[in-house]
XYZ file of C-alpha atoms in Angstrom:
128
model
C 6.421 2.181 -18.619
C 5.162 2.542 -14.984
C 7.658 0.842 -12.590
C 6.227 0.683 -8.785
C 9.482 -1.074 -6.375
C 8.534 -1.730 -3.120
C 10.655 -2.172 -0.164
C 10.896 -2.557 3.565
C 9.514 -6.210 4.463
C 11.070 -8.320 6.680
C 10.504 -10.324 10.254
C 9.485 -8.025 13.459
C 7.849 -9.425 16.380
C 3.940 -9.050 17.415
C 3.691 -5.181 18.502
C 6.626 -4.013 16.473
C 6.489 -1.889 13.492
C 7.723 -1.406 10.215
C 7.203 0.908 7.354
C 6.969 0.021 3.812
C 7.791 1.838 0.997
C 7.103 2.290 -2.669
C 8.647 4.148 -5.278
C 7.339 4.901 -8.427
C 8.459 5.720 -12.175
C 7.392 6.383 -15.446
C 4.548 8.706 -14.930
C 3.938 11.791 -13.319
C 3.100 10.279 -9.630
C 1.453 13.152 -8.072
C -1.594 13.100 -10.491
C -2.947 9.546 -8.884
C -4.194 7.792 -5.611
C -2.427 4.902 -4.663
C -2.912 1.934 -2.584
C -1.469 -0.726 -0.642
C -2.912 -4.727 -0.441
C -1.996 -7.688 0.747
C -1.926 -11.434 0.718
C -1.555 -13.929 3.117
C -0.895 -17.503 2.497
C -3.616 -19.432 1.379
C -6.152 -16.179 1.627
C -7.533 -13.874 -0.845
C -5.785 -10.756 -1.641
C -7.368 -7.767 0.262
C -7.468 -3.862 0.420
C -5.110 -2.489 3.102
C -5.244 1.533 2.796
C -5.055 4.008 -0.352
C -4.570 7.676 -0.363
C -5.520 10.245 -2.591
C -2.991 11.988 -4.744
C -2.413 14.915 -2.256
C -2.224 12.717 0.515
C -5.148 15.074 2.198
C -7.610 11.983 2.148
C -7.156 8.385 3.133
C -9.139 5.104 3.458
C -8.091 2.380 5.679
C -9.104 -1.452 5.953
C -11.160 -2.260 9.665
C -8.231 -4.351 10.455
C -5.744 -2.296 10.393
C -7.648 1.275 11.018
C -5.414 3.118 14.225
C -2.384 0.731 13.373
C -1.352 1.643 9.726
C -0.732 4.711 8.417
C -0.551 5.424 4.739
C 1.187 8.383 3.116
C 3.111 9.926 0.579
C 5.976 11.963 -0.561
C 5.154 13.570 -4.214
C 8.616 15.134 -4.379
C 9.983 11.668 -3.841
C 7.233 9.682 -5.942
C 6.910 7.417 -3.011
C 4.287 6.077 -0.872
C 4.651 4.492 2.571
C 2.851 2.222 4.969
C 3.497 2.744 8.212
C 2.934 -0.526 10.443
C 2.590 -0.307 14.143
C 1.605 -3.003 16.958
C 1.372 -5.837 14.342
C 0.381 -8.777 14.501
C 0.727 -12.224 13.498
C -2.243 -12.280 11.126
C -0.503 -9.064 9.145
C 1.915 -11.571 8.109
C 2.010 -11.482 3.957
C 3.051 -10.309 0.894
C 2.373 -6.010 0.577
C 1.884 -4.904 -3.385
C 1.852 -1.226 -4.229
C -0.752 -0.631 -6.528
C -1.527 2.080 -8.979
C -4.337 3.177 -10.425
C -5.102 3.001 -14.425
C -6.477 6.680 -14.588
C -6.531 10.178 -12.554
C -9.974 10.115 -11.442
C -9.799 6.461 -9.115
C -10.140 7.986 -5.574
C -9.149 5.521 -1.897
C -12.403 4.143 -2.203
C -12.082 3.269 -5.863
C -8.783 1.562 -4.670
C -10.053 0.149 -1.517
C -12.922 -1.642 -3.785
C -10.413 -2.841 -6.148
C -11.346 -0.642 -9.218
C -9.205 0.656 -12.170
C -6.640 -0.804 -10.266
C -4.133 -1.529 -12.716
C -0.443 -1.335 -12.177
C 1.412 -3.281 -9.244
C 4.959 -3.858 -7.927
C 6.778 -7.159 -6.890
C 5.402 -7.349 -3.360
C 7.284 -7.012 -0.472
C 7.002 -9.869 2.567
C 6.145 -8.899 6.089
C 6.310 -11.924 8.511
C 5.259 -11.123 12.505
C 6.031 -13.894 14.708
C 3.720 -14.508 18.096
């Protein structure tokens, strides 16, 4: 069963950073792309970033493009989110997300296809 635990949330002011992480279990991690999204109250859930499974290509939401930085650690079957000069508007619940199959690329991710296994969520709240 694929597990994906996320962790690193918590309350920073605007401009600080913080970097997520997820880990992930129960298949072999360095075959996929994976992605991080996000959900603020009352909002839709959106596309943050997603990386390929070598971590050589990455794809990045307008909003957060030269503030986040997504990447991974296949020896460690984690990936991170790296969150610098946030903002209050980041504030929300991160997921971890997985994709159902090999071929799913960032793009695939960042347009929400074969998107199919997600963690708990993790809450990031930046106060003004």
């Amino acid at each position: 069963q694929v597990q994906l635990v996320e962790s690193g949330g918590g309350l920073v002011q605007a401009g600080g950073s913080l970097r997520l992480s997820c880990v992930v279990s129960g298949r072999t991690f360095s075959n996929y792309a994976m992605g991080w999204f996000r959900q603020a109250p009352g909002k839709d859930r959106e596309s943050v970033a997603a990386i390929n499974w070598s971590g050589g290509s990455t794809s990045y939401a307008a909003s957060v493009e030269g503030r986040f930085t997504i990447s991974r650690d296949n020896a460690k079957n984690t990936v991170y989110l790296q969150m610098n000069s946030l903002k209050p508007e980041d504030t929300a619940v991160y997921y971890c997300v997985a994709p159902s199959t090999p071929v799913a690329g960032p793009g695939d991710i960042m347009h929400n296809s074969y998107l199919e296994f997600w963690g708990q969520g993790t809450l990031v709240t930046v106060s003004s």
